[in-house]
Amino acid sequence: MLDGITRSLRAIGHRVIFSIWRMGVATRFFWLTLLQSGIVLRRPMLVIKEIFSAGVLSLIIILVSGLFVGMVLGLQGYDTLQTYGSEEALGILVALSLVRELGPVVAALLFASRAGSAITAEIGLMKATEQIAAMEMMAVDPVARVVAPRFWGAVISMPLLAALFSAMGIFGGYLVGVVLIGVDEGAFWSQMQAAVDFRDDILNGVIKSVVFGVAVTIIALFEGYDAPPTAEGVSRATTRTVVTSSLAILALDFILTAFMFHGV
Amino acid sequence: MSDNLVEIRDLYFAYSADRMVLQGINLTARRGQVVAIMGNSGCGKTTLFRLIGGALRPTRGILKVDGVSMGELDQAGLYRLRRRMGILFQFGALFTDMTVFDNVAFQLREHTDLPEEVIRDLVLMKLNAVGLRGAQDLLPSELSGGMARRVALARAIALDPALIMYDEPFAGLDPISLGVAGNLIRRLTDTLGLTSLVVTHDVQESLKIVDYVYFVSEGVIVAEGTPAEIKASELPYVHQFVHGEEDGPVPFHYPAADYSRDLELAHA
Amino acid sequence: MKRTTLDLWVGIFVVAGIGALLFLALKVGNMGAFDSGATYAVNAHFDNIGGLKPRAPVKSAGVVVGRVGEILFDTKNYEAQVVLDIDGRYRFPADSSASIMTSGLLGEQYIALEAGGDPKMLQPGDSLKLTQGAVVLENLIGQFLYNKADEAAAGGTQE
């Protein structure tokens, strides 16, 4: 009985120590990536290629999801606001929820499952097929050549994707609210404009999406780089990327929101 | 300049304190030679390669490549030395997101400022040397195993290295590709003035092309000699290895308890 | 340099992304309104600012003419000192008055500027003389109850 408790306690302790250890390695990895980022300026083509695979290839899912999320917001928001007789506030509701929260968060979650998992799988496979080792043997630093361009490509893509998501969502809300239900178009836009502040809402939303982009990308890169070089190891690392980065996004969102919208 | 490109004296290496992988290796590769390192699986051959490539550091002993002691190099010095080495990984390790051409051009683009026309000429020359000039626009996924290894060979010689290491170059090849690969290693070594280290367990193929053979078992060198000496060797380990016998110094059975007791025949 | 379809797609993506950002900034947000223009600062002292926050709108006749800059506490008079950043395009007479209002019953608080009649205009750094602080709901209710109690007491003695 007592033996079982000590054993499980020990197992938990091991896990905790192991996680903290890994966190330290990940931080060092992040630092190394930043140090090796000079290549980004010297050879922009490498980054452009990664913007393509992280940004352009995520475009469809981001645009379509944004449209639907905005349309749902339009429907639900109208339903609720109508009871208070303030349907014209629909624009405010749609725009603020998208720009402040849903845009950065949902776009980052989609980005984690679309681009993040792809990054982990790609780097994990490069490791499993000894491409990383081959690069090292050719005196090319894989952190500079493989990791840094992917990092910057994804970090540049993320705020653009979040902005596209929000814009698409507002368009979706407009479609449902104004075109379909018939809320006054002038009120929809003007109320929105009066309530949405550039610095407090839009800029903070952009900052959020940049932070999420950095978090998702570094998790994805690290999981791939740290994955055991087997098929099973890579697939587990890919799953871990999606789970860890989703949790990181939501936790960071809470912290950032607390800082941005509750401080004076 | 010393005549020995690779010189290893009393090399010990352990991944962890309780498991010595290499226990006192002595090995020399002279310039222009093809040297084979043979041994059964898990004897530490690949570890030896990683030591020569500088991916691992020796626990004890001397390891010199081109007169430079590997144990004392810093990162920059190591990278400088690695440009003079090529390594051929077991399955080629080609970059899967690049074409054959870009794979071969990789080191030229990373390490030199040559104009694109010069790079093109160099790449085509290297690809021609392995007979795959026509495959330059293919992706690695479109190549057969033997072709992928030849492309990897072209990539390894792109910067005209002094030393090439081959990790199991013959594994999983059909007899034709096998002969092609063997001849290619010999011919490139002779024409480009390279030194080649080949880790393999394909005895018959490698005895045809190499100048000297080392047999490694359990982290020590158990036998060495020219192919003729090896073929004539009466050492039980070498005999078993060369003739592919099932049982010998390398036992067929994994250590186990007494057979009859395991089957509980003793009770009957 | 060789131009590829990849470059084209990345170009489209970046342009669309920046376009979306501009759309958010100009059409959704209020950056187009006046944030870009120059502003001048005017001080106003209030006995109570209620729930006024920095960057709350300053309105005159219902039109947004500026934003609340800083909110400080003046230890000389124990009053709240509010800095108003007024859009440079709008000038107000020196004897204009400021009052803190609430949009709707429970809405955001803002500052209403009432233009005066002085031919001299407000200069940057000037202070507004006439101010009306926020109406605190609790005080209002307290006052109301107090008055009612007074009335009842007066009625009681009469009978």
XYZ file of C-alpha atoms in Angstrom:
691
model
C 0.000 0.000 0.000
C 2.585 2.492 1.190
C 4.911 1.091 -1.401
C 2.396 1.834 -4.150
C 2.000 5.426 -3.008
C 5.746 6.042 -2.904
C 6.087 4.507 -6.332
C 3.422 6.677 -7.910
C 4.775 9.744 -6.116
C 8.195 8.947 -7.475
C 6.757 8.541 -10.975
C 5.059 11.935 -10.739
C 8.290 13.485 -9.496
C 10.177 11.954 -12.391
C 7.685 13.352 -14.849
C 7.862 16.818 -13.319
C 11.664 16.851 -13.330
C 11.701 15.520 -16.871
C 9.265 18.222 -18.048
C 11.267 20.996 -16.402
C 14.420 19.587 -17.920
C 12.822 19.564 -21.345
C 11.596 23.104 -20.832
C 15.184 24.152 -20.198
C 16.394 22.410 -23.346
C 13.589 24.032 -25.334
C 14.571 27.456 -24.026
C 18.169 26.883 -25.021
C 16.954 25.702 -28.413
C 14.897 28.890 -28.790
C 17.927 30.987 -27.905
C 20.078 29.082 -30.381
C 17.483 29.661 -33.098
C 17.526 33.399 -32.450
C 21.329 33.412 -32.507
C 21.382 31.645 -35.860
C 18.767 33.918 -37.437
C 21.301 35.953 -39.383
C 20.803 33.574 -42.294
C 17.281 34.960 -42.672
C 18.631 38.312 -43.822
C 21.443 36.859 -45.900
C 19.241 34.425 -47.771
C 15.625 35.643 -47.811
C 14.668 32.959 -50.345
C 14.834 30.349 -47.584
C 12.258 32.269 -45.541
C 10.005 32.925 -48.518
C 9.826 29.182 -49.083
C 8.776 28.661 -45.484
C 6.193 31.454 -45.624
C 4.734 29.477 -48.485
C 4.491 26.226 -46.562
C 3.396 27.790 -43.276
C 1.266 30.694 -44.520
C -0.010 30.101 -48.024
C -0.849 26.452 -47.405
C -2.850 27.402 -44.284
C -4.744 30.084 -46.187
C -7.786 28.053 -47.247
C -8.558 26.619 -43.809
C -8.075 30.035 -42.180
C -10.312 31.872 -44.644
C -13.102 29.306 -44.602
C -13.065 28.942 -40.807
C -13.010 32.717 -40.381
C -16.037 33.121 -42.605
C -18.048 30.520 -40.728
C -17.035 31.739 -37.282
C -18.097 35.254 -38.287
C -21.427 33.997 -39.652
C -22.138 32.097 -36.443
C -21.257 35.196 -34.414
C -23.664 37.167 -36.572
C -26.526 34.746 -35.966
C -25.936 34.230 -32.261
C -25.167 37.869 -31.608
C -28.296 39.037 -33.365
C -30.384 36.582 -31.397
C -29.040 37.861 -28.090
C -28.927 41.566 -28.913
C -32.436 41.537 -30.298
C -33.856 40.814 -26.836
C -32.405 44.119 -25.664
C -33.460 45.893 -28.802
C -29.920 46.817 -29.715
C -29.356 44.936 -32.978
C -27.222 47.786 -34.324
C -24.563 46.803 -31.792
C -24.072 43.586 -33.815
C -21.103 45.151 -35.606
C -19.425 45.916 -32.294
C -20.015 42.435 -30.983
C -18.718 40.679 -34.101
C -15.712 42.955 -34.538
C -14.595 43.061 -30.923
C -14.911 39.337 -30.323
C -12.983 38.618 -33.521
C -10.283 41.241 -33.258
C -9.588 40.786 -29.561
C -10.051 37.065 -29.028
C -11.340 34.729 -31.692
C -9.133 36.000 -34.497
C -5.767 35.465 -32.825
C -6.802 32.417 -30.773
C -8.729 30.373 -33.329
C -6.301 31.250 -36.120
C -3.414 30.152 -33.880
C -5.176 26.890 -32.977
C -5.778 26.159 -36.656
C -2.217 27.165 -37.428
C -0.908 24.771 -34.768
C -2.785 21.835 -36.210
C -2.093 22.700 -39.840
C 1.392 24.214 -40.003
C 2.758 23.263 -36.583
C 2.175 19.555 -37.014
C 3.626 19.728 -40.534
C 6.784 21.378 -39.226
C 7.216 18.746 -36.511
C 6.630 15.878 -38.898
C 8.992 17.300 -41.501
C 11.868 17.918 -39.108
C 11.259 14.619 -37.312
C 11.444 12.762 -40.617
C 14.546 14.674 -41.638
C 16.093 13.445 -38.425
C 14.847 9.891 -38.851
C 16.273 9.685 -42.375
C 19.603 11.120 -41.179
C 19.206 14.298 -43.245
C 20.003 16.416 -40.190
C 23.075 14.316 -39.425
C 24.130 14.529 -43.069
C 23.832 18.295 -42.947
C 25.976 18.434 -39.829
C 28.571 16.247 -41.481
C 28.598 18.673 -44.405
C 29.555 21.395 -41.940
C 26.166 23.111 -42.280
C 24.487 24.008 -39.004
C 20.974 22.548 -39.196
C 19.665 25.100 -36.695
C 20.640 27.879 -39.076
C 19.709 26.116 -42.298
C 16.565 24.210 -41.303
C 15.207 25.626 -38.046
C 15.708 29.402 -38.305
C 14.011 29.900 -41.721
C 11.023 27.839 -40.593
C 10.817 29.853 -37.405
C 10.754 33.208 -39.147
C 8.532 32.035 -41.975
C 5.911 30.885 -39.483
C 6.269 33.897 -37.188
C 5.759 36.257 -40.128
C 2.774 34.264 -41.402
C 0.885 34.068 -38.126
C -0.241 37.719 -37.671
C -1.171 37.916 -41.356
C -3.280 34.784 -41.020
C -4.936 36.108 -37.860
C -5.752 39.415 -39.599
C -7.200 37.541 -42.570
C -9.250 35.405 -40.181
C -10.676 38.467 -38.425
C -11.376 40.324 -41.662
C -13.077 37.260 -43.114
C -15.071 36.814 -39.898
C -16.271 40.419 -39.926
C -17.299 39.906 -43.530
C -19.193 36.779 -42.456
C -20.945 38.704 -39.679
C -21.812 41.409 -42.190
C -23.225 38.819 -44.599
C -25.491 37.296 -41.969
C -26.353 40.458 -40.047
C -26.792 43.000 -42.815
C -27.422 41.079 -46.009
C -29.432 38.174 -44.598
C -31.199 39.542 -41.498
C -31.337 43.171 -42.493
C -29.578 45.079 -39.719
C -28.968 48.655 -40.837
C -25.723 48.772 -42.753
C -24.709 52.262 -41.643
C -25.280 51.453 -37.982
C -23.378 48.189 -38.325
C -20.195 49.863 -39.592
C -20.353 53.167 -37.731
C -21.034 51.616 -34.329
C -18.235 49.178 -34.979
C -15.853 51.973 -35.870
C -16.776 53.994 -32.813
C -16.217 51.082 -30.468
C -13.133 49.379 -31.912
C -9.961 51.174 -30.944
C -6.882 50.828 -33.069
C -4.392 50.555 -30.234
C -6.438 48.831 -27.565
C -8.128 46.290 -29.790
C -6.461 45.827 -33.152
C -2.857 46.341 -32.141
C -3.285 44.166 -29.065
C -4.836 41.489 -31.271
C -1.824 41.639 -33.569
C 0.548 41.409 -30.594
C -1.361 38.374 -29.385
C -1.083 36.651 -32.740
C 2.675 37.319 -32.889
C 3.150 35.831 -29.415
C 1.047 32.798 -30.333
C 2.999 32.416 -33.556
C 6.313 32.365 -31.699
C 4.982 29.873 -29.144
C 3.448 27.467 -31.666
C 6.445 27.565 -33.976
C 9.077 27.029 -31.320
C 7.082 24.156 -29.832
C 6.663 22.572 -33.260
C 10.327 22.991 -34.155
C 11.545 21.706 -30.823
C 9.257 18.681 -30.819
C 10.475 17.787 -34.297
C 14.118 18.326 -33.459
C 13.800 16.388 -30.219
C 11.720 13.521 -31.604
C 13.118 9.999 -31.410
C 14.197 9.171 -34.983
C 11.578 6.477 -35.548
C 8.168 6.457 -37.205
C 6.491 6.073 -33.826
C 8.587 8.824 -32.267
C 7.706 11.271 -35.039
C 3.997 10.542 -34.881
C 3.969 10.997 -31.116
C 5.911 14.233 -31.408
C 3.371 15.511 -33.947
C 0.509 14.809 -31.567
C 2.409 16.457 -28.740
C 2.954 19.550 -30.850
C -0.761 20.049 -31.386
C -1.669 19.367 -27.754
C 1.114 21.418 -26.181
C 0.771 24.383 -28.480
C -3.020 24.488 -28.100
C -2.639 24.577 -24.329
C 0.106 27.183 -24.623
C -2.106 29.369 -26.829
C -4.994 29.311 -24.386
C -2.812 29.899 -21.338
C -0.908 32.723 -23.024
C -4.185 34.219 -24.176
C -5.355 34.447 -20.581
C -2.119 36.094 -19.456
C -2.045 38.552 -22.347
C -5.715 39.443 -21.972
C -5.226 40.088 -18.277
C -2.371 42.448 -19.105
C -3.959 44.208 -22.042
C -7.571 44.791 -21.155
C -7.601 45.054 -17.394
C -4.645 47.272 -16.766
C -5.415 50.987 -16.763
C 52.495 15.998 -44.685
C 51.979 12.645 -43.090
C 51.223 9.688 -45.266
C 48.395 8.642 -42.956
C 45.141 10.498 -43.439
C 43.372 8.809 -40.555
C 45.328 7.658 -37.563
C 43.740 6.080 -34.504
C 45.757 4.976 -31.483
C 44.331 3.230 -28.407
C 40.917 4.777 -28.854
C 38.373 4.208 -26.110
C 34.822 5.403 -26.220
C 31.807 4.987 -23.967
C 28.313 6.484 -24.253
C 27.892 6.000 -20.521
C 30.398 5.043 -17.855
C 29.287 1.407 -17.589
C 29.251 0.489 -21.293
C 32.521 0.790 -23.214
C 31.706 0.640 -26.913
C 35.241 0.902 -28.241
C 38.079 -0.546 -26.230
C 41.448 0.328 -27.628
C 41.107 0.608 -31.399
C 44.235 0.988 -33.545
C 43.566 1.829 -37.157
C 45.391 3.613 -39.967
C 44.189 4.662 -43.390
C 46.881 5.781 -45.805
C 46.169 8.322 -48.501
C 44.673 6.795 -51.608
C 43.596 3.598 -49.902
C 40.195 1.986 -49.608
C 40.004 0.592 -46.100
C 37.148 -1.616 -44.963
C 35.950 -1.970 -41.397
C 33.963 -5.141 -40.931
C 32.175 -6.720 -38.068
C 28.839 -8.112 -37.068
C 25.971 -5.753 -36.307
C 26.306 -3.693 -33.173
C 30.081 -3.991 -32.870
C 30.674 -0.248 -32.804
C 31.450 0.455 -36.479
C 28.999 3.290 -36.792
C 30.223 4.753 -33.512
C 33.709 4.765 -34.959
C 32.452 6.762 -37.930
C 30.761 9.294 -35.767
C 34.008 9.697 -33.858
C 35.995 10.288 -37.035
C 33.353 12.751 -38.217
C 33.611 14.573 -34.913
C 29.969 14.030 -33.945
C 31.273 12.257 -30.839
C 34.379 12.899 -28.778
C 36.763 10.107 -27.776
C 36.746 9.118 -24.115
C 40.439 8.325 -24.299
C 43.102 7.874 -26.968
C 44.329 9.620 -30.094
C 42.249 10.236 -33.205
C 43.930 12.263 -35.926
C 42.464 13.175 -39.279
C 44.855 14.848 -41.688
C 47.249 15.434 -38.816
C 44.636 17.277 -36.719
C 43.604 15.786 -33.404
C 39.800 15.609 -33.371
C 39.447 15.686 -29.599
C 40.823 19.197 -29.318
C 38.923 20.998 -32.077
C 36.367 23.691 -31.343
C 33.122 23.979 -33.321
C 34.596 26.224 -36.026
C 37.658 24.042 -36.489
C 35.465 20.980 -36.647
C 33.297 22.517 -39.338
C 36.420 23.468 -41.301
C 37.686 19.919 -41.143
C 34.302 18.453 -42.042
C 34.353 20.285 -45.341
C 37.245 18.010 -46.217
C 35.215 14.908 -45.380
C 32.310 13.331 -47.138
C 30.045 10.810 -45.548
C 27.652 8.485 -47.261
C 24.829 7.465 -44.995
C 23.305 4.049 -45.131
C 20.222 5.065 -47.080
C 21.713 8.115 -48.707
C 20.057 10.694 -46.443
C 19.232 12.869 -49.436
C 17.292 16.050 -48.704
C 13.792 14.999 -49.622
C 12.555 18.497 -50.454
C 15.226 19.163 -53.095
C 15.854 17.780 -56.555
C 18.876 15.617 -57.303
C 20.619 18.664 -58.750
C 19.981 20.807 -55.681
C 21.123 17.997 -53.416
C 24.480 17.797 -55.139
C 24.737 21.579 -55.312
C 23.906 21.929 -51.619
C 27.440 22.169 -50.234
C 28.653 24.318 -53.122
C 25.901 26.816 -52.401
C 26.399 26.703 -48.645
C 30.164 26.929 -48.543
C 31.241 28.806 -51.651
C 30.316 32.016 -53.436
C 30.617 30.448 -56.879
C 28.343 31.841 -59.599
C 25.414 29.658 -60.562
C 26.916 28.689 -63.969
C 30.047 27.307 -62.330
C 27.962 25.408 -59.798
C 25.930 23.959 -62.646
C 29.041 22.702 -64.424
C 30.482 21.211 -61.248
C 27.231 19.482 -60.324
C 26.842 17.984 -63.786
C 30.420 16.716 -63.629
C 29.812 15.024 -60.295
C 26.524 13.568 -61.469
C 28.193 12.318 -64.637
C 30.831 10.589 -62.523
C 28.113 8.494 -60.878
C 26.242 8.079 -64.160
C 23.141 10.033 -63.172
C 23.456 13.240 -65.142
C 20.091 12.463 -66.742
C 18.346 12.241 -63.371
C 19.167 15.777 -62.267
C 15.566 16.996 -62.129
C 14.148 14.020 -60.252
C 13.161 14.155 -56.604
C 14.722 11.675 -54.155
C 11.356 9.929 -53.805
C 11.531 9.011 -57.508
C 14.894 7.258 -57.212
C 15.608 3.593 -56.528
C 17.729 2.694 -53.509
C 20.872 2.209 -55.580
C 20.372 5.468 -57.488
C 19.756 7.386 -54.263
C 23.058 6.121 -52.927
C 24.869 7.167 -56.080
C 23.376 10.641 -55.840
C 24.485 10.761 -52.212
C 27.943 9.790 -53.392
C 27.949 12.604 -55.936
C 26.880 14.948 -53.135
C 29.631 13.657 -50.844
C 32.348 14.359 -53.441
C 30.952 17.775 -54.406
C 33.627 19.706 -52.539
C 36.422 17.290 -53.497
C 37.020 15.980 -49.981
C 40.150 14.178 -48.864
C 38.257 11.467 -47.008
C 34.995 9.710 -47.724
C 33.286 7.449 -45.250
C 30.712 4.951 -46.430
C 28.213 3.598 -43.940
C 26.983 0.246 -45.253
C 27.086 1.231 -48.926
C 26.054 -2.249 -50.056
C 23.124 -2.879 -47.722
C 19.904 -3.721 -49.505
C 21.192 -3.436 -53.058
C 20.482 -5.857 -55.893
C 23.515 -7.621 -57.413
C 23.842 -5.175 -60.323
C 23.679 -2.063 -58.130
C 26.066 -3.804 -55.759
C 28.715 -4.226 -58.435
C 28.151 -0.673 -59.667
C 28.549 0.743 -56.157
C 31.688 -1.275 -55.459
C 33.394 -0.267 -58.697
C 32.370 3.345 -58.202
C 34.011 3.487 -54.782
C 37.237 2.058 -56.162
C 37.258 4.243 -59.270
C 36.456 7.511 -57.476
C 39.119 6.793 -54.867
C 41.707 6.275 -57.585
C 40.746 9.069 -59.955
C 40.048 11.793 -57.385
C 42.926 10.859 -55.086
C 40.592 10.248 -52.155
C 40.887 8.023 -49.171
C 37.881 5.833 -48.469
C 36.711 4.202 -45.283
C 34.006 1.607 -45.805
C 31.942 0.156 -43.004
C 30.274 -2.977 -44.293
C 29.441 -6.562 -43.678
C 29.303 -7.512 -47.309
C 32.523 -9.521 -47.298
C 32.589 -10.831 -50.851
C 31.915 -7.478 -52.527
C 34.276 -5.479 -50.375
C 37.164 -7.941 -50.597
C 37.154 -7.298 -54.361
C 37.774 -3.570 -54.051
C 39.581 -2.755 -50.800
C 43.267 -2.459 -49.974
C 43.101 -3.311 -46.306
C 40.546 -4.781 -43.922
C 39.981 -4.412 -40.205
C 37.719 -6.776 -38.311
C 36.012 -5.287 -35.273
C 34.289 -7.351 -32.632
C 33.072 -6.221 -29.249
C 34.928 -2.924 -29.514
C 38.355 -4.323 -30.344
C 40.135 -5.106 -33.588
C 40.361 -8.868 -33.798
C 42.023 -9.195 -37.175
C 43.482 -7.084 -39.983
C 45.212 -7.581 -43.279
C 45.020 -7.327 -47.029
C 42.159 -9.135 -48.785
C 44.463 -12.010 -49.690
C 45.593 -12.411 -46.098
C 41.997 -12.296 -44.868
C 40.841 -14.959 -47.306
C 43.646 -17.217 -46.178
C 43.158 -16.470 -42.497
C 42.648 -19.391 -40.144
C 41.366 -17.216 -37.271
C 38.005 -18.704 -36.256
C 36.213 -15.329 -36.148
C 37.416 -14.270 -39.597
C 36.679 -17.713 -40.970
C 33.147 -17.605 -39.670
C 32.629 -14.121 -41.010
C 34.101 -14.643 -44.465
C 32.280 -17.885 -45.005
C 29.083 -16.833 -43.311
C 28.903 -19.762 -40.922
C 25.971 -19.899 -38.582
C 27.758 -20.820 -35.376
C 31.268 -20.082 -34.218
C 32.918 -17.448 -32.062
C 29.795 -15.400 -32.705
C 27.181 -17.758 -31.261
C 23.842 -18.443 -32.903
C 22.087 -18.607 -29.552
C 21.513 -15.615 -27.376
C 22.772 -16.526 -23.864
C 19.989 -18.472 -22.166
C 19.319 -20.889 -19.370
C 19.785 -24.589 -19.979
C 17.451 -25.691 -22.768
C 16.149 -28.806 -21.110
C 15.446 -26.955 -17.898
C 13.563 -24.226 -19.799
C 11.328 -26.871 -21.318
C 10.929 -28.404 -17.851
C 12.108 -31.744 -19.117
C 14.061 -32.244 -15.911
C 10.829 -32.946 -14.015
C 9.734 -35.691 -16.298
C 16.891 36.244 -59.696
C 14.569 33.536 -60.903
C 10.903 34.227 -60.352
C 8.745 31.246 -59.499
C 5.060 30.597 -58.866
C 6.009 30.110 -55.249
C 7.087 33.741 -55.058
C 3.801 34.769 -56.623
C 1.774 32.890 -54.018
C 3.817 34.255 -51.158
C 3.366 37.728 -52.646
C -0.394 37.290 -52.869
C -0.472 36.005 -49.288
C 1.550 38.906 -47.887
C -0.446 41.519 -49.805
C -3.752 39.954 -48.704
C -2.558 39.801 -45.095
C -1.472 43.427 -45.053
C -4.711 44.323 -46.800
C -6.653 42.595 -44.024
C -4.668 44.501 -41.412
C -5.418 47.792 -43.177
C -9.090 46.838 -43.413
C -9.150 46.194 -39.688
C -7.342 49.426 -38.919
C -9.303 51.742 -41.195
C -12.721 50.230 -41.732
C -13.235 48.315 -38.489
C -11.189 50.414 -36.099
C -11.152 54.140 -35.648
C -7.641 54.894 -36.757
C -8.916 56.698 -39.826
C -10.963 59.015 -37.576
C -8.205 61.282 -36.317
C -5.492 59.332 -34.546
C -3.108 60.340 -37.289
C -3.618 64.104 -36.855
C -1.882 66.368 -34.358
C -3.512 66.982 -31.015
C -3.121 69.591 -28.305
C -3.396 68.973 -24.570
C -5.788 70.781 -22.267
C -6.126 70.216 -18.503
C -9.321 69.821 -16.603
C -9.796 69.318 -12.844
C -12.677 67.300 -11.491
C -13.747 66.597 -7.928
C -14.659 63.065 -8.967
C -14.042 61.298 -12.251
C -16.128 58.207 -11.458
C -15.139 55.436 -13.831
C -13.417 57.530 -16.503
C -10.574 55.676 -18.249
C -7.654 56.882 -20.348
C -8.492 56.979 -24.069
C -12.173 57.570 -23.330
C -13.700 59.863 -25.977
C -14.051 63.614 -25.609
C -17.229 64.711 -27.362
C -18.677 68.025 -28.263
C -22.268 68.096 -29.494
C -21.935 64.322 -29.742
C -18.968 64.421 -32.117
C -15.721 62.825 -30.982
C -13.190 65.686 -30.893
C -10.483 64.113 -28.776
C -9.469 61.494 -26.265
C -8.602 61.417 -22.593
C -4.830 61.329 -22.294
C -3.566 60.980 -18.761
C -5.464 60.843 -15.502
C -3.495 62.143 -12.488
C -4.193 62.963 -8.891
C -3.453 66.556 -7.933
C -2.138 66.570 -4.330
C -2.478 70.362 -4.027
C -6.253 70.483 -4.221
C -6.926 66.767 -3.799
C -8.681 66.697 -7.124
C -8.435 64.559 -10.210
C -6.454 66.131 -13.042
C -7.385 64.913 -16.500
C -5.375 65.712 -19.620
C -7.532 65.950 -22.723
C -5.896 65.427 -26.115
C -8.036 67.478 -28.478
C -7.869 67.110 -32.235
C -5.825 69.989 -33.692
C -8.544 70.751 -36.244
C -10.996 71.866 -33.564
C -10.544 75.053 -31.493
C -12.665 75.891 -28.463
C -13.302 79.143 -26.623
C -11.265 79.621 -23.440
C -14.340 79.516 -21.180
C -15.609 76.161 -22.481
C -16.813 73.717 -19.839
C -16.167 69.985 -19.461
C -18.413 67.471 -17.782
C -18.159 63.741 -17.318
C -21.161 61.953 -18.754
C -22.277 58.394 -19.135
C -23.479 57.054 -22.449
C -26.737 55.357 -21.607
C -27.580 54.252 -18.099
C -24.664 51.845 -17.596
C -22.471 52.667 -20.568
C -18.939 53.989 -20.876
C -18.052 57.349 -19.421
C -16.892 60.168 -21.651
C -16.173 63.871 -21.393
C -18.574 66.326 -22.943
C -17.133 69.709 -23.962
C -19.571 72.601 -24.010
C -18.315 75.554 -26.017
C -18.385 78.950 -24.251
C -18.607 82.459 -25.640
C -15.098 83.838 -25.037
C -13.468 85.264 -28.194
C -10.111 83.964 -26.861
C -9.431 80.375 -27.823
C -8.028 77.591 -25.615
C -4.255 77.305 -25.909
C -2.282 74.062 -25.433
C -1.606 73.586 -21.714
C -4.549 75.743 -20.606
C -6.909 74.583 -17.870
C -10.662 74.484 -18.151
C -12.292 76.611 -15.454
C -15.775 75.160 -15.501
C -16.011 71.454 -14.862
C -18.686 69.079 -13.720
C -17.519 65.775 -12.213
C -19.116 62.409 -12.623
C -22.436 61.764 -11.034
C -21.942 58.946 -8.578
C -24.994 56.777 -8.485
C -24.596 55.890 -4.784
C -24.479 59.561 -3.769
C -27.540 60.263 -5.861
C -29.507 57.438 -4.242
C -28.255 58.473 -0.786
C -29.390 62.033 -1.404
C -32.753 60.861 -2.630
C -33.328 58.687 0.446
C -32.184 61.498 2.721
C -34.644 63.897 1.140
C -37.449 61.375 1.451
C -36.623 60.825 5.106
C -36.601 64.595 5.652
C -39.992 64.897 3.979
C -41.426 62.109 6.075
C -40.057 63.673 9.271
C -41.531 67.056 8.356
C -44.878 65.445 7.592
C -44.775 63.550 10.937
C -44.390 66.686 13.074
C -47.174 68.433 11.235
C -49.722 65.784 12.093
